[in-house]
Amino acid sequence: MDNDFDMSVLLNEYLEDAAGHLEAIEAALLELEKRAAQGEYDKAIITLLLGNLHTLKGNSGLMGFTSLQQYLHKLEAIFKPVMDGSSPLSAGLFETFYAALNAIRDGLRNLSENPAATLDFNDEIMAVECFRTPIIDEKRSSAFSENVPLPKDKKDDFSYITQQSNTLKVNFEKLDELLNLVGELVIHRTTLSTLESRLREKVDDRAILEAFSESCQLIGKSANELRESIMKVRMLPIKVVFQRFNRLVRDLSRQHGKEVNLVFEGDETELDKRVIDKIGEPLLHLIRNAIDHGFETPAERERLGKPRVGTLVLKASHENGNIIISAEDDGGGMSADRIRKKALESGFLDENEAQSQSTQETLNLVFTPGFSTSSEVSETSGRGIGLDVVKKTITSFNGMIDIDSTPGKGTRFTIKLPLTLAIIQALMVEVSGEIFAIPLSGVLESIKVNSDEIHEVSAREMILLRDGLLPICRLERFFGMTPQKIRKKEYVVVVENGEKRGGLVVDRLVGQQEIVIKAHDDYLGELPGIAGGTVLGNGRISHILDIASLIGNGR
C-alpha cells in the first residue's frame, strides 16, 4: 500500500476540529464586544481567541489549505496590536471578524459537501489588508477606521446553527468510565453464574432454575453487546499512528545520508485508542534504530547488489483477538555471533551462558537494559539503543515482541498486543489455594506430567516436551507460598513470550474466563511476576500473571 498522506482520513476530523475553533472564536468575540461596551478590556479572552486562530491556521496549513491559512494569518495580525495595547477594540474590528467567521464557515461547508472544492479567500484577504492600513500608518488616528471595506458578506446565512453532525466529541475518560462499568457488569454476570450453580444444588423448582438461567444468559448477552459497542467507539485505525512517521523517516534518512521508502500495509486495522496512544513510542524507537543502524548507505547498498533505496514496512493485522504490528527493513540485519561477542565483552553473558544460548535468545539480548551494539554499528548494523524501552512498554500492557533477522537481508520486529487494555480472556489457575489469571494470548497448551519427569538442568527445572527441553517455573515457589501436598502428577501451563517458552506449574486448572484488568496502585511499587489484578465473581481479588518475568526468572 502506498504511504502517501491520506487527506480523506483526516478531512472529517479537521472539519469537526475547525468548527470547534470557530465556535470558540465567536464566543470570545461576543464576550469581548459585551465587555468593550462596558469599557472593559480582558487580555485573557484575547489570548484565548488568538490561540484558537493560531491552531486553526496551523491545522489548515497541514491540510494544504494555503489560502485559508493566509487569511487566518491576516486575521491574527489584526488582533495582535489589540493584544499589546497599541490599538483599541472597535466596531469595525468586530464586524470584520463576524463576517470572516461567516466566510470561513461557508468555505468549510462547501468543502464538506465536496472534498475536491477549492478554498479561495483572496477577496477576504484583500479586505483585511485594507482594514489594517490605518493601523500601520502611525500619522493617522490610533483608532481603527470605521469606514474601511469589510469582507463581502454574501447573505445572512445562519445555517451553521442548525447544521447537523454525525460526530460527537466525548472526553475519552468518559468512555473509560463506561468501560469500567461494563467491566463491573462482567464481574456481576460471573457472580450470577456462580449463584446459578449453587442454586441447582439446593433448589428443586426447575421452572425457577430455568428462568434464572435464562435471565443470566440474557444479561450476559447484553453485557457482551454493550462491551462490543463501547469498544467500537474506542477503536481507531492504526493509520493515525503510522502516518506520523512519514516526516520522521524523511528527516532521519537525510540526516544519516540514507534513502528509505516507508510503506504501510494493513493501516486500516483498528485497535483501542489506549493502545494507539501507547504504541507510538515503541515504533518510534524501532524506526529510529532501523534508519540509524539497520539500513546501509545508498552506495553500500549498490555495492551489495541491493536497490539504492531501502524499504521500511509498517504492517498491522488482526489475529485471534490480538493485533500484530511489524516493522520490517531490508537493511544489513543483525549478527547473533557479534551480539554474543559483545555481550561477553560487556559482562552480560558468561561463557557457559553464551554456549547454551539459542540464536533467538542471543538476538533478544538487544532488549536488555544497558546493552548496546553501538561500537559495531558500522560493520554489522546492530541495534540496542533504546530497545529496552520498547520491550518494557510492550510488556507493560500484556504484549509480546519478537525479532527475526538475517545478516545481510534485514530485520523484522513483530509486536503482539491485545486489542484492548481493559478486558481480556484469561486462563484461571489455582496455586496454594489462591486463584491467578494467565492472559490467554500467551497460553499455548496445558499438560499433565509425572513428577519424576521433572529434571534439574543447569540449576533450573526442565521437562522434555516433544523432543525439546522446556524450563518450568513453580508458582508457589516464585511467590513464596505454602506448598500443597506432594503430588505424583503436576499440571503445567505452557506459555510463550515472543520466541521464549516456559511452563508454569499450578495445582489446578479452573477454566477460561473474561476478566477486567485493574492496574495496581503505584505505591505498591514493582511486583515481580504480576501484571495487574482483577475482581472475581465471588468478590475476591485475583492477580494477573506477567508471563515475561515468570519464564525469564523461573525457579
Coordinates of C-alpha atoms in Angstrom, one line a residue, residues 85-348:
G85 CA -2.4 47.6 23.7
S86 CA -1.3 49.7 20.7
S87 CA -4.8 49.6 19.1
P88 CA -8.2 49.6 20.7
L89 CA -11.2 47.4 20.1
S90 CA -13.7 48.9 17.6
A91 CA -17.0 48.2 16.0
G92 CA -15.2 47.8 12.7
L93 CA -13.0 45.1 14.1
F94 CA -15.9 43.1 15.4
E95 CA -17.9 43.4 12.2
T96 CA -14.8 42.3 10.2
F97 CA -14.3 39.2 12.4
Y98 CA -18.0 38.2 12.3
A99 CA -18.0 38.5 8.5
A100 CA -14.8 36.5 8.5
L101 CA -16.3 33.7 10.5
N102 CA -19.3 33.5 8.1
A103 CA -16.9 33.4 5.1
I104 CA -14.8 30.6 6.7
R105 CA -17.9 28.6 7.7
D106 CA -19.2 28.9 4.2
G107 CA -16.0 27.7 2.7
L108 CA -15.7 24.8 5.0
R109 CA -19.3 23.8 4.4
N110 CA -18.6 23.7 0.7
L111 CA -15.5 21.6 1.4
S112 CA -17.5 19.1 3.5
E113 CA -20.0 18.7 0.6
N114 CA -17.3 18.4 -2.0
P115 CA -13.8 17.4 -0.7
A116 CA -12.4 18.5 -4.1
A117 CA -13.6 22.0 -3.7
T118 CA -11.0 24.9 -3.7
L119 CA -10.9 27.2 -0.7
D120 CA -10.3 30.7 -2.2
F121 CA -10.1 33.6 0.3
N122 CA -8.3 36.1 -1.9
D123 CA -11.1 38.7 -1.7
E124 CA -11.3 38.4 2.0
I125 CA -7.5 38.8 2.3
M126 CA -7.7 42.0 0.3
A127 CA -10.4 43.3 2.6
V128 CA -8.4 42.6 5.7
E129 CA -5.4 44.3 4.2
C130 CA -7.5 47.4 3.7
F131 CA -8.6 47.2 7.3
R132 CA -5.0 47.0 8.5
T133 CA -3.9 50.1 6.6
P134 CA -5.0 52.7 9.3
I135 CA -3.1 50.6 11.9
I136 CA 0.1 50.7 10.0
D137 CA 0.0 54.4 9.3
E138 CA 1.2 56.0 12.6
K139 CA 0.3 59.5 11.4
R140 CA -3.3 58.7 11.3
S141 CA -5.6 58.3 14.3
S142 CA -4.8 55.4 16.6
A143 CA -8.4 54.3 16.5
F144 CA -9.5 51.9 13.8
S145 CA -11.3 53.4 10.9
E146 CA -15.0 52.6 10.8
N147 CA -15.2 53.2 7.0
V148 CA -12.8 50.6 5.7
P149 CA -14.2 48.0 3.4
L150 CA -15.3 44.8 5.1
P151 CA -15.2 41.3 3.6
K152 CA -18.2 40.9 1.4
D153 CA -20.9 39.1 3.3
K154 CA -22.9 37.2 0.6
K155 CA -26.0 36.7 2.7
D156 CA -27.3 36.5 6.2
D157 CA -26.6 32.8 6.4
F158 CA -27.2 31.2 9.8
S159 CA -27.5 27.6 8.6
Y160 CA -24.4 26.7 10.6
I161 CA -26.6 27.0 13.7
T162 CA -28.9 24.2 12.6
Q163 CA -26.1 22.2 10.9
Q164 CA -26.2 18.5 11.9
S165 CA -23.1 16.4 12.6
N166 CA -22.6 12.7 12.7
T167 CA -19.8 13.1 15.1
L168 CA -20.0 13.6 18.9
K169 CA -16.8 14.6 20.7
V170 CA -16.6 12.8 24.0
N171 CA -13.8 13.1 26.5
F172 CA -12.0 9.7 26.4
E173 CA -12.1 9.4 30.2
K174 CA -15.9 9.2 29.9
L175 CA -15.5 6.2 27.6
D176 CA -13.1 4.7 30.1
E177 CA -15.7 5.1 32.8
L178 CA -18.3 3.4 30.7
L179 CA -15.9 0.5 30.0
N180 CA -15.2 0.2 33.7
L181 CA -18.9 0.0 34.4
V182 CA -19.2 -2.7 31.7
G183 CA -16.3 -4.4 33.4
E184 CA -18.2 -4.4 36.7
L185 CA -21.2 -5.8 34.8
V186 CA -19.0 -8.7 33.5
I187 CA -18.0 -9.4 37.1
H188 CA -21.6 -9.4 38.3
R189 CA -22.5 -11.7 35.4
T190 CA -19.8 -14.1 36.6
T191 CA -21.3 -13.9 40.1
L192 CA -24.7 -14.8 38.8
S193 CA -23.2 -17.8 37.0
T194 CA -21.7 -18.9 40.3
L195 CA -25.0 -18.4 42.1
E196 CA -26.8 -20.4 39.4
S197 CA -24.5 -23.4 40.1
R198 CA -25.2 -23.2 43.9
L199 CA -29.0 -22.9 43.3
R200 CA -29.1 -26.0 41.2
E201 CA -27.6 -27.9 44.2
K202 CA -30.3 -26.6 46.6
V203 CA -33.4 -25.7 44.7
D204 CA -35.7 -28.3 43.2
D205 CA -38.1 -26.0 41.3
R206 CA -37.0 -26.5 37.7
A207 CA -39.1 -23.6 36.5
I208 CA -37.4 -21.1 38.7
L209 CA -34.0 -22.5 37.8
E210 CA -34.7 -22.3 34.1
A211 CA -36.0 -18.7 34.4
F212 CA -32.9 -17.7 36.5
S213 CA -30.6 -19.4 33.9
E214 CA -32.4 -17.6 31.0
S215 CA -32.0 -14.3 32.8
C216 CA -28.3 -14.9 33.4
Q217 CA -27.8 -15.7 29.7
L218 CA -29.7 -12.6 28.6
I219 CA -27.7 -10.4 31.0
G220 CA -24.5 -12.0 29.6
K221 CA -25.6 -11.4 26.0
S222 CA -26.5 -7.7 26.8
A223 CA -23.2 -7.2 28.6
N224 CA -21.2 -8.6 25.7
E225 CA -23.1 -6.4 23.1
L226 CA -22.7 -3.3 25.3
R227 CA -19.0 -4.0 25.7
E228 CA -18.6 -4.6 21.9
S229 CA -20.4 -1.3 21.2
I230 CA -18.2 0.7 23.6
M231 CA -15.1 -1.0 22.2
K232 CA -16.1 0.0 18.6
V233 CA -16.5 3.6 19.8
R234 CA -13.0 3.4 21.2
M235 CA -11.4 1.9 18.1
L236 CA -9.3 3.9 15.7
P237 CA -7.4 2.8 12.5
I238 CA -3.7 2.4 13.2
K239 CA -3.1 4.7 10.2
V240 CA -3.3 7.7 12.6
V241 CA -0.1 6.4 14.2
F242 CA 1.6 5.1 11.1
Q243 CA 1.3 8.4 9.2
R244 CA 3.1 10.3 12.0
F245 CA 6.3 8.6 10.9
N246 CA 6.4 9.9 7.3
R247 CA 8.2 13.1 8.4
L248 CA 10.4 11.2 10.9
V249 CA 11.6 8.8 8.2
R250 CA 12.2 11.7 5.8
D251 CA 14.2 13.7 8.2
L252 CA 16.3 10.9 9.7
S253 CA 17.1 9.5 6.2
R254 CA 18.5 12.8 5.1
Q255 CA 20.3 13.3 8.4
H256 CA 22.1 9.9 8.0
G257 CA 22.7 10.2 4.3
K258 CA 20.4 7.3 3.5
E259 CA 17.4 6.7 1.2
V260 CA 14.4 5.0 2.7
N261 CA 10.9 4.4 1.4
L262 CA 8.3 4.0 4.1
V263 CA 5.4 1.6 3.2
F264 CA 2.2 0.9 5.1
E265 CA 0.3 -2.4 5.0
G266 CA -3.0 -3.0 6.8
D267 CA -3.1 0.5 8.2
E268 CA -6.9 0.4 8.2
T269 CA -6.7 -2.2 11.0
E270 CA -8.4 -0.8 14.1
L271 CA -7.5 -1.1 17.8
D272 CA -8.3 0.6 21.1
K273 CA -7.3 4.2 21.4
R274 CA -5.4 3.4 24.6
V275 CA -3.2 1.0 22.6
I276 CA -3.0 3.6 19.8
D277 CA -1.6 6.1 22.4
K278 CA 0.9 3.7 23.7
I279 CA 2.2 2.1 20.6
G280 CA 3.7 5.3 19.2
E281 CA 6.8 5.2 21.4
P282 CA 7.9 1.6 20.7
L283 CA 7.5 2.2 17.0
L284 CA 9.5 5.4 17.2
H285 CA 12.5 3.5 18.7
L286 CA 12.2 0.7 16.2
I287 CA 12.1 3.1 13.2
R288 CA 14.9 5.2 14.6
N289 CA 17.1 2.1 15.1
A290 CA 16.3 0.8 11.6
I291 CA 17.4 4.1 10.0
D292 CA 20.3 4.8 12.3
H293 CA 21.8 1.3 12.3
G294 CA 19.9 -1.1 10.1
F295 CA 20.0 0.5 6.6
E296 CA 23.2 0.8 4.6
T297 CA 24.1 3.9 2.7
P298 CA 22.9 4.1 -0.9
A299 CA 26.5 3.5 -2.2
E300 CA 26.9 0.5 0.0
R301 CA 23.6 -1.0 -1.0
E302 CA 24.5 -0.7 -4.6
R303 CA 27.8 -2.4 -3.9
L304 CA 25.9 -5.3 -2.3
G305 CA 23.6 -5.6 -5.2
K306 CA 20.6 -4.0 -3.4
P307 CA 18.4 -1.2 -4.6
R308 CA 19.8 2.2 -3.6
V309 CA 16.5 3.0 -1.7
G310 CA 15.9 0.8 1.3
T311 CA 12.3 -0.2 2.2
L312 CA 10.8 0.0 5.7
V313 CA 7.4 -1.7 6.0
L314 CA 5.0 -1.0 8.9
K315 CA 2.3 -3.7 8.9
A316 CA -0.8 -4.3 11.0
S317 CA -3.3 -7.1 11.1
H318 CA -5.7 -8.9 13.5
E319 CA -5.0 -12.4 14.6
N320 CA -7.0 -14.5 17.2
G321 CA -8.3 -11.5 19.1
N322 CA -4.9 -9.7 19.1
I323 CA -3.3 -7.2 16.9
I324 CA 0.0 -8.0 15.2
I325 CA 2.2 -5.0 14.3
S326 CA 5.5 -5.5 12.5
A327 CA 8.4 -3.1 11.5
E328 CA 10.5 -4.8 8.8
D329 CA 13.5 -3.4 7.0
D330 CA 15.7 -4.8 4.2
G331 CA 18.9 -3.5 5.7
G332 CA 22.0 -5.2 7.0
G333 CA 20.4 -7.5 9.5
M334 CA 21.7 -8.5 12.9
S335 CA 24.5 -10.9 13.6
A336 CA 23.9 -13.2 16.6
D337 CA 27.6 -14.1 16.8
R338 CA 28.6 -10.4 17.1
I339 CA 25.9 -9.7 19.6
R340 CA 27.0 -12.7 21.6
K341 CA 30.6 -11.5 21.5
K342 CA 29.6 -8.0 22.6
A343 CA 27.6 -9.5 25.4
L344 CA 30.6 -11.4 26.6
E345 CA 32.9 -8.4 26.5
S346 CA 30.3 -6.3 28.3
G347 CA 29.7 -8.9 31.0
F348 CA 26.1 -9.5 30.1

